[in-house]
Short mmCIF file of C-alpha atoms and ligand atoms in Angstrom, two decimals:
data_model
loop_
_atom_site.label_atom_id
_atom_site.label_comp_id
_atom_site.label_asym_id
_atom_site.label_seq_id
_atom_site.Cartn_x
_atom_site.Cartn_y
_atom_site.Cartn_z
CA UNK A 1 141.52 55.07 81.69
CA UNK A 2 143.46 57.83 80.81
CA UNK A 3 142.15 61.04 79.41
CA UNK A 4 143.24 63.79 77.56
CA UNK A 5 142.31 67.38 79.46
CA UNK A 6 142.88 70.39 78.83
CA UNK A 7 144.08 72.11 81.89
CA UNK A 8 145.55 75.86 80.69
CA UNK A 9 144.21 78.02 77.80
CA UNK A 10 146.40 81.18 76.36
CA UNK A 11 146.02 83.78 73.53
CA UNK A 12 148.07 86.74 71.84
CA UNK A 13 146.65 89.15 69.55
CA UNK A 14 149.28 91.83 68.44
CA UNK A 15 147.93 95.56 69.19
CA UNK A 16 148.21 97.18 65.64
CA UNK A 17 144.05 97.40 64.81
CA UNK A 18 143.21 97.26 61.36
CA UNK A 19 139.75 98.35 60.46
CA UNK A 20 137.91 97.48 56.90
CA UNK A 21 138.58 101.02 56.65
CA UNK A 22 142.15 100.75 56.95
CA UNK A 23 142.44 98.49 54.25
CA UNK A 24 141.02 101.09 51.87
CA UNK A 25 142.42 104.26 53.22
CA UNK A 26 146.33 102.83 54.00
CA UNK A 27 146.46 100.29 51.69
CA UNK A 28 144.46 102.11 48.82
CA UNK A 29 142.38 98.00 48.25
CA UNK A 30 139.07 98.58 46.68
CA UNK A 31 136.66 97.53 49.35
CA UNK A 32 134.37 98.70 51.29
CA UNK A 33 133.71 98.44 55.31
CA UNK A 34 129.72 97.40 54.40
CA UNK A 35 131.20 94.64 51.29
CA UNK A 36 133.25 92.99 53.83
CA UNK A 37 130.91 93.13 56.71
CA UNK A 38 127.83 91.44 54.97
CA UNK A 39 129.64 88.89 53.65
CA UNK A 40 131.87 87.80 56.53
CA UNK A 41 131.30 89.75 59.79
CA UNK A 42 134.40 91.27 60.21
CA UNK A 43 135.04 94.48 61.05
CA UNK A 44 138.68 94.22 62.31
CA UNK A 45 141.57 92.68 62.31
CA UNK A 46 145.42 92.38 63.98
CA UNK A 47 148.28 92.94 62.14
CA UNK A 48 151.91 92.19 63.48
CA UNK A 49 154.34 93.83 63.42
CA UNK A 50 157.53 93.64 61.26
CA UNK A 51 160.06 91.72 62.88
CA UNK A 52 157.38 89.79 64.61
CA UNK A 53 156.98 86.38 63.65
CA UNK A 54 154.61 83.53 64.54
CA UNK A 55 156.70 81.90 66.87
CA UNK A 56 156.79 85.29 68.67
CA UNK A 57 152.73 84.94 68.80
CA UNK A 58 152.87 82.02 69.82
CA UNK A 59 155.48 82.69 72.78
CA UNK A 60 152.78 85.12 74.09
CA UNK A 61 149.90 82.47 74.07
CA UNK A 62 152.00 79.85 75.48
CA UNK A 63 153.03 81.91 78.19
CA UNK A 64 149.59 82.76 79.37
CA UNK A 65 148.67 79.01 78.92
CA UNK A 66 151.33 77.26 80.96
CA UNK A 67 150.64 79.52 83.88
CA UNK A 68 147.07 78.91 83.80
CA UNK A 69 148.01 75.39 83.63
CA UNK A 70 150.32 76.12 86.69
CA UNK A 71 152.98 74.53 84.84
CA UNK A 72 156.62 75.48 83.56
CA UNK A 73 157.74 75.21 80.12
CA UNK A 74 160.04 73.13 81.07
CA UNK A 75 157.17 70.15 82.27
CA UNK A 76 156.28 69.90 78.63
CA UNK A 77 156.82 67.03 77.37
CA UNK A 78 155.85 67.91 73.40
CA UNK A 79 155.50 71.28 71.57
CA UNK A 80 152.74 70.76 68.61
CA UNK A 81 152.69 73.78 66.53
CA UNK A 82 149.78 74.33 63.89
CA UNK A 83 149.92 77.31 61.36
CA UNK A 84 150.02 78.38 57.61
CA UNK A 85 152.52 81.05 58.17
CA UNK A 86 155.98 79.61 59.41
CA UNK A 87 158.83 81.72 59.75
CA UNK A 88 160.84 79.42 57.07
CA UNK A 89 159.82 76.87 54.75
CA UNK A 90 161.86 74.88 57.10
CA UNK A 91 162.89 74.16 59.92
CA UNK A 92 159.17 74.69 61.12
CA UNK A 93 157.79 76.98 63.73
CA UNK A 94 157.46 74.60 66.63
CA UNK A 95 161.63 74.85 67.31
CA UNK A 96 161.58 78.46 67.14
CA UNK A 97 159.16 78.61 69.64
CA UNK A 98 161.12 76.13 71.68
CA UNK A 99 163.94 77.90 71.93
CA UNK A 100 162.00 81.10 72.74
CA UNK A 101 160.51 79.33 75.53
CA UNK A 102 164.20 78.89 76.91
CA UNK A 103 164.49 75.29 76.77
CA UNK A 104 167.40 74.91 75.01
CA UNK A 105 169.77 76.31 77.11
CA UNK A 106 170.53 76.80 80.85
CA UNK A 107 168.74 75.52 84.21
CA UNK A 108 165.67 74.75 82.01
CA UNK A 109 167.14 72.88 79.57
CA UNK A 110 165.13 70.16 77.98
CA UNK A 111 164.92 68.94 74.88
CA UNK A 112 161.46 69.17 74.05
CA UNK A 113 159.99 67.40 71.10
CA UNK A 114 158.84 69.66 68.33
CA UNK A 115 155.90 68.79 65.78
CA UNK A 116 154.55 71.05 63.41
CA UNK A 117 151.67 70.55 61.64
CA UNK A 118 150.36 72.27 58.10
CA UNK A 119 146.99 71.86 58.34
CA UNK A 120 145.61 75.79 57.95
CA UNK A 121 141.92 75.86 59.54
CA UNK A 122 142.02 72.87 60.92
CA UNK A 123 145.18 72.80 61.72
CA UNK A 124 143.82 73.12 65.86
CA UNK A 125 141.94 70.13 65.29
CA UNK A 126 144.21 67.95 63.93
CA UNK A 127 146.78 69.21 67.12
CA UNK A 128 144.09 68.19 69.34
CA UNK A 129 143.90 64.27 67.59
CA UNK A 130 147.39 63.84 67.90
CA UNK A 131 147.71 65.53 71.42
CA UNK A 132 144.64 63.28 72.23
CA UNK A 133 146.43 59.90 71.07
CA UNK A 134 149.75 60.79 72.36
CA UNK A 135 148.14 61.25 76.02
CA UNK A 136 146.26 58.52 75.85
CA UNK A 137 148.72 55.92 74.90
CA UNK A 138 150.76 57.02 78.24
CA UNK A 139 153.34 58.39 75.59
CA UNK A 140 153.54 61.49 77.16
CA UNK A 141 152.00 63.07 80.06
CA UNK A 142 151.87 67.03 79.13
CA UNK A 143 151.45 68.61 75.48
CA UNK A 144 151.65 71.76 73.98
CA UNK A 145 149.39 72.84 71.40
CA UNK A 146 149.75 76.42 69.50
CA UNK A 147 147.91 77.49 66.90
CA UNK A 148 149.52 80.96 65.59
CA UNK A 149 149.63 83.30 62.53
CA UNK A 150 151.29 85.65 60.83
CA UNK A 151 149.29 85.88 57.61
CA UNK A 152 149.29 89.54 57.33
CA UNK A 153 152.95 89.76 56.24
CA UNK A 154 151.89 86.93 53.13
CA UNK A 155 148.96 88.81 52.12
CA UNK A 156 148.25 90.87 48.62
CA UNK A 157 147.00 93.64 50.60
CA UNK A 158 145.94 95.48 46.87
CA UNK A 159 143.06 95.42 44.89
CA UNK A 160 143.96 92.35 43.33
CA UNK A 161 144.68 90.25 46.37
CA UNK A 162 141.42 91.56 48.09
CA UNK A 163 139.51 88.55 47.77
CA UNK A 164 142.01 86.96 50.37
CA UNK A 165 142.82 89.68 52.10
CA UNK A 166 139.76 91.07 53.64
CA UNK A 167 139.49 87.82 55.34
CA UNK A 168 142.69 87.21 57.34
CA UNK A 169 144.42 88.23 60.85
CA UNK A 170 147.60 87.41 63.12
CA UNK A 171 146.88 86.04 66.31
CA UNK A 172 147.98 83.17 68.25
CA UNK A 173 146.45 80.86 71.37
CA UNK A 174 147.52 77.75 72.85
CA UNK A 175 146.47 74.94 74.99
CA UNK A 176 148.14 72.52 77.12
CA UNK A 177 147.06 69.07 77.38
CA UNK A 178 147.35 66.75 80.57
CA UNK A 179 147.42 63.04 81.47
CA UNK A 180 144.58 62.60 83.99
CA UNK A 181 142.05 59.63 85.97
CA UNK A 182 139.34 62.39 86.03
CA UNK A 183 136.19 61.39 83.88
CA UNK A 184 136.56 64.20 81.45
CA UNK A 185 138.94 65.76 78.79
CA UNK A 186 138.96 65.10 74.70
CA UNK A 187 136.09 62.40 73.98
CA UNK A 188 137.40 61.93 70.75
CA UNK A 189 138.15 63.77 67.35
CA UNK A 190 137.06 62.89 63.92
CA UNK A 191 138.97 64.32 60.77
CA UNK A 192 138.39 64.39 56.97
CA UNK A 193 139.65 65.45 53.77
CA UNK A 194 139.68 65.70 50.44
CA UNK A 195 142.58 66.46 47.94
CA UNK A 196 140.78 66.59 45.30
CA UNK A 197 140.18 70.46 46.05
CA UNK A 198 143.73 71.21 47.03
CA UNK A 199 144.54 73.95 44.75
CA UNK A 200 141.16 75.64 45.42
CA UNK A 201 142.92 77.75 48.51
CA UNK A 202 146.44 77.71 48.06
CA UNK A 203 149.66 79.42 48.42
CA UNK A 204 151.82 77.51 46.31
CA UNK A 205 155.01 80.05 46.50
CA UNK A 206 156.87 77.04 44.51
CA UNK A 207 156.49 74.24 42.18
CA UNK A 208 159.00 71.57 43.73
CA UNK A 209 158.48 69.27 40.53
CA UNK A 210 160.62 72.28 38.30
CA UNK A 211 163.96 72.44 37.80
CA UNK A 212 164.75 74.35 39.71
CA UNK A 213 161.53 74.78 41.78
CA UNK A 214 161.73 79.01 41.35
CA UNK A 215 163.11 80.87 38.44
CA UNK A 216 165.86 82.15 39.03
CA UNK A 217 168.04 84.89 36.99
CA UNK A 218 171.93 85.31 36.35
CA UNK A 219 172.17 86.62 39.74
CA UNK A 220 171.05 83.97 41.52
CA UNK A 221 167.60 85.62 42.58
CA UNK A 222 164.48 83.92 42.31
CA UNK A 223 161.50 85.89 40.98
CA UNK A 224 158.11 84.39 42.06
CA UNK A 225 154.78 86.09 40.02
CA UNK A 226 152.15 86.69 42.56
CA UNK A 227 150.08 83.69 41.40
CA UNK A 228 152.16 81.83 42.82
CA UNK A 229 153.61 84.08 46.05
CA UNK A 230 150.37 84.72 47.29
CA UNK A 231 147.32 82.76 48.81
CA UNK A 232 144.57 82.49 46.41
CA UNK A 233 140.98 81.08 47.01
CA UNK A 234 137.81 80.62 44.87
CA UNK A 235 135.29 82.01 48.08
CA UNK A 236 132.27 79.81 46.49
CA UNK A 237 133.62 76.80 46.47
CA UNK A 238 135.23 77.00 49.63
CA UNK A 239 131.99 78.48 51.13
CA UNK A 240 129.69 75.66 49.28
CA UNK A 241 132.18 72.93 50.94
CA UNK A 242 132.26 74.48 54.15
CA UNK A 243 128.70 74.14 55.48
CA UNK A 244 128.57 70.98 54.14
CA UNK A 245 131.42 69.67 56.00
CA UNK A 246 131.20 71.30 59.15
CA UNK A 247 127.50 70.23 59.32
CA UNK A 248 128.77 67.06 58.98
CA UNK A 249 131.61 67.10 60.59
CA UNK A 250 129.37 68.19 63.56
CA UNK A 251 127.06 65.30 63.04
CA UNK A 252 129.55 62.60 63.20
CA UNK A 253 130.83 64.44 66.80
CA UNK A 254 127.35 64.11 67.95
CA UNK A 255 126.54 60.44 67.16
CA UNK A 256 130.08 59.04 68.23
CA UNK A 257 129.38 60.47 71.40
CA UNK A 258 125.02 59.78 71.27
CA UNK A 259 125.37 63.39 72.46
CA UNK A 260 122.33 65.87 71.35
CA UNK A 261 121.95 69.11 70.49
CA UNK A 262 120.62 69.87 73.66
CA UNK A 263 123.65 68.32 75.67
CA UNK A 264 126.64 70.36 73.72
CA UNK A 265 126.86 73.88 75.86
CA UNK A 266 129.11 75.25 73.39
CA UNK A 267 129.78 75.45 69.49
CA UNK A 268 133.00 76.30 69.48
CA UNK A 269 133.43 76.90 65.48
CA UNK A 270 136.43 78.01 63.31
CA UNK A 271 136.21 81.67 62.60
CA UNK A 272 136.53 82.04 58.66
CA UNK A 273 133.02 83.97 58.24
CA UNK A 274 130.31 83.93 60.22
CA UNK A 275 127.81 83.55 57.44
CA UNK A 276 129.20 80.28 57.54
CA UNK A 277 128.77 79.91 61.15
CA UNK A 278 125.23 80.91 60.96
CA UNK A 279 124.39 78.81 57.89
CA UNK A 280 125.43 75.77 59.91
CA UNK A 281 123.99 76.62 63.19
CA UNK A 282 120.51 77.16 61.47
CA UNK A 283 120.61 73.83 59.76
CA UNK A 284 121.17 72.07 62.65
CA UNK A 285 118.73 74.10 64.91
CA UNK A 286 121.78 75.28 66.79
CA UNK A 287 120.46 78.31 68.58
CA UNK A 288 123.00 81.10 68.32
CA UNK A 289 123.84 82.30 72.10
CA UNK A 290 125.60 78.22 71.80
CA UNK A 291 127.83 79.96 69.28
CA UNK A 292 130.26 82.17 70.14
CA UNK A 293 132.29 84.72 67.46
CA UNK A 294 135.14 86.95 67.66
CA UNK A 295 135.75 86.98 63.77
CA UNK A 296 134.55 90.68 63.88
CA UNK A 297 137.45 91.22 66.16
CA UNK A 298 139.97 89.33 64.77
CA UNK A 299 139.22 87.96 61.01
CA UNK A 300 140.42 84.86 60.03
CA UNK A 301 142.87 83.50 62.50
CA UNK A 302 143.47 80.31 60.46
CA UNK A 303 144.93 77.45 62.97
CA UNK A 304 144.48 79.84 65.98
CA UNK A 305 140.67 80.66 66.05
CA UNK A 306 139.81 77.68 67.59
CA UNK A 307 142.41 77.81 70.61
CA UNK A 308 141.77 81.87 71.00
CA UNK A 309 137.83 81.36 71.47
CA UNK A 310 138.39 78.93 74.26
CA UNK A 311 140.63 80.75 76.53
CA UNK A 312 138.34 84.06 75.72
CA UNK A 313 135.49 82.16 76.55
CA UNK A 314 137.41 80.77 79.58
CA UNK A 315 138.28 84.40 80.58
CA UNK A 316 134.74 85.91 80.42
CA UNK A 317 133.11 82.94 81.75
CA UNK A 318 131.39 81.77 79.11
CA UNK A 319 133.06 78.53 78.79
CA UNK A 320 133.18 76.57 82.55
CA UNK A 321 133.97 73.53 83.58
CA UNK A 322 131.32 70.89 83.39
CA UNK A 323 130.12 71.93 79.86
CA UNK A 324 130.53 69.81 76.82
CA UNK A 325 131.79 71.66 74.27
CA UNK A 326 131.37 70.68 70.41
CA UNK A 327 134.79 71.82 68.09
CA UNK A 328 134.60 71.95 64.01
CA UNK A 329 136.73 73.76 61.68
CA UNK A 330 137.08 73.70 57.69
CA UNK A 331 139.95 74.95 55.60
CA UNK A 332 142.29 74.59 52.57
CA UNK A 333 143.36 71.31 51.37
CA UNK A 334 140.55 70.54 52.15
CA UNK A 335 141.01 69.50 55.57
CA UNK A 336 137.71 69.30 58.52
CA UNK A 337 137.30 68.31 61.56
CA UNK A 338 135.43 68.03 64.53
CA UNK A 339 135.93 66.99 68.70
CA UNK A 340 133.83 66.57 71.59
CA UNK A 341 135.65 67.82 74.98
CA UNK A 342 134.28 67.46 78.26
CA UNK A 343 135.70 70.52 80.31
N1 LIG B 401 135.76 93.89 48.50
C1 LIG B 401 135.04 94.15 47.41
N2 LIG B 401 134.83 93.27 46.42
C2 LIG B 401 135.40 92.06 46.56
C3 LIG B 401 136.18 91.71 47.67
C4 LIG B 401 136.36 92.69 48.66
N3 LIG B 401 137.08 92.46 49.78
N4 LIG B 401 136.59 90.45 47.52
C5 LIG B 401 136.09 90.00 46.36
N5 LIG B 401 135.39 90.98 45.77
C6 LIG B 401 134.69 90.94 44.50
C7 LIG B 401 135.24 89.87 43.59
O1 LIG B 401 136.40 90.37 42.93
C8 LIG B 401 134.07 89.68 42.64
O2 LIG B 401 134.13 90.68 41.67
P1 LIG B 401 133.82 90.35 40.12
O3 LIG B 401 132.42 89.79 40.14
O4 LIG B 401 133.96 91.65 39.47
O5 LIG B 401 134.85 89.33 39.74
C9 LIG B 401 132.85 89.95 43.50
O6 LIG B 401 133.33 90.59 44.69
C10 LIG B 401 132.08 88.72 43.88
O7 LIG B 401 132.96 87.77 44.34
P2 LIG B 401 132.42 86.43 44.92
O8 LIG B 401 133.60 85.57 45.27
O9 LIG B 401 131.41 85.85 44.03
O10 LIG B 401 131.69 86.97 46.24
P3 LIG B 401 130.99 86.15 47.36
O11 LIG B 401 129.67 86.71 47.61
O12 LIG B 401 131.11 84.68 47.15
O13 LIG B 401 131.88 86.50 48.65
C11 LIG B 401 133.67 85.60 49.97
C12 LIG B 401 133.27 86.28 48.66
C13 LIG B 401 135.16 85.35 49.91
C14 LIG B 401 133.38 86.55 51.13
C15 LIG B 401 132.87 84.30 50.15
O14 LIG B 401 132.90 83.54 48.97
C16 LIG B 401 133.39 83.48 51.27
O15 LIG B 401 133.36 83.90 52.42
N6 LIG B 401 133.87 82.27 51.00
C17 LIG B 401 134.46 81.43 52.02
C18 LIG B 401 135.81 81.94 52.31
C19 LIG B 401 136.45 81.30 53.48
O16 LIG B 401 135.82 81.03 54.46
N7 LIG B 401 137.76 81.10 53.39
C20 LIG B 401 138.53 80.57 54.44
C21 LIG B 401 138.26 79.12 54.60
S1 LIG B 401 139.18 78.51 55.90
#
């Protein structure tokens, strides 16, 4: 049988540093370092750069990941690109990125078939389903997955946006998945959602059902109230839904796979707040060195926390091969999901 492995892991976090701090002092947001560190963990974030897009991110990650795979960008055979902050509304990300990669023009050449995927939080594991399926069905033999974000350039950094944007960073990371006989790899991926709760974190920038979907004056400008032009989230109910869902979520991974606590090395769990993490993890008796965090480093990552903790736990040896590692991750929409991978 053919599985699904993953055999190179990549990340990019841009260098600008921005403390809780920094959010007070150069962006003049009521908060506080100690508000936003009890109720989330983080003490830092990245911000990119202008001019610096998630494609760009992404570039970085993908870079590090195809040479770890000891492949070129040119043996890909798909590029899957997860994230909430495209350059455009459209064409999406994953083209950008293609072309970046130099594939679309001379000795590498190759037209590479782009996906991209809005999916937010769990955008990753959604990726990883469809890389999965694609790999397995001997449709292709090599795929890309990025998750990357440039969130910082969408965010209300004032007062009134601070509910959102005390949580968020720009990073990217990147896996590559191959075709192989070996007895490990993806052992499957379940996913959820419900709609009902699609407005509860949103950005809806437009309303395509209007004529004409922004308002626009004499000039031909179109004025969008920050309502609509920025993300917006009610924390409780996303929190509430969270735990229950990634609990679950985490559950349904385990009993697929008759796979016990004891037998999953790692937790590898989206990085929105780590009270959420923790919540989980002492519901299910998960103890916490099976849990590693970065949110203090980096925030919210959105579709690229997932990908980022794997190749830093690659890096530092925390994550090595043999383990069986346990993925969930919970986000807007809402959207969950959760994957077993032997590594
Ligand atoms: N600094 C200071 N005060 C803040 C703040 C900030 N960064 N953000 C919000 N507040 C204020 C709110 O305006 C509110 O003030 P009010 O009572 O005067 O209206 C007050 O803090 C309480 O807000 P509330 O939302 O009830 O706080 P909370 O304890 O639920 O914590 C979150 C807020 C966002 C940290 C928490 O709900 C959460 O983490 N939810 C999940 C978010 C998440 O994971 N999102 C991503 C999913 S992928």
């Amino acid at each position: 049988m053919v599985n699904a492995i993953i055999t190179g892991t990549g990340f990019y976090v841009p260098p600008r540093v921005v403390t809780n701090d920094d959010l007070v002092r150069e962006h003049g947001m009521e908060t506080s370092d100690e508000w936003i560190q009890q109720r989330t963990g983080i003490r830092e974030r990245r911000f990119a750069a202008d001019g610096v897009g998630s494609a760009d991110l992404g570039l970085a990650a993908t870079e590090m990941a195809v040479a770890d795979a000891g492949i070129e960008p040119r043996d890909l055979d798909m590029i899957i690109f997860a994230t909430l902050s495209p350059e455009h509304c459209f064409p999406g990300s994953g083209v950008y990125l293609q072309d970046k990669l130099g594939l679309t023009a001379g000795d590498a050449l190759r037209y590479v078939p782009c996906l991209d995927i809005r999916n937010q939080c769990s955008g990753f594991l959604y990726g990883t389903q469809v890389a999965t399926a694609l790999i397995r069905s001997g449709q292709h033999k090599r795929v890309l997955l990025v998750g990357a974000e440039t969130h910082s350039h969408a965010l209300d950094l004032s007062t009134r946006g601070r509910t959102v944007a005390s949580l968020f960073g720009d990073g990217a990371g990147a896996v590559v998945f191959e075709a192989s006989e070996e007895d490990r790899g993806v052992r499957g991926v379940w996913l959820g959602a419900d709609g009902s709760h699609a407005d509860v974190l949103s950005q809806p920038l437009w309303d395509i059902s209007r004529f004409p979907f922004v308002e626009v004056d004499e000039q031909g400008v179109g004025h969008i109230p920050p309502s609509m032009l920025f993300a917006h989230m009610d924390g409780r109910t996303v929190f509430k839904h969270a735990v229950i869902k990634l609990a679950g979520a985490l559950m349904q991974a385990l009993g697929e796979t008759r796979s016990t606590l004891e037998d999953i090395d790692l937790f590898m769990l989206h990085q929105a707040n780590k009270r959420i993490n923790e919540y989980v993890a002492s519901k299910l008796n998960i103890p916490a060195h099976k849990v590693p965090h970065n949110i203090e480093r980096y925030g919210n990552t959105t579709a690229a926390t997932i990908p980022i903790l794997l190749a830093e736990a690659q890096r530092d040896g925390t994550l090595q091969r043999g383990m069986r590692i346990a993925l969930a991750a919970f986000g807007s929409g809402f959207t969950w999901g959760s994957a077993i991978i032997d590594w």
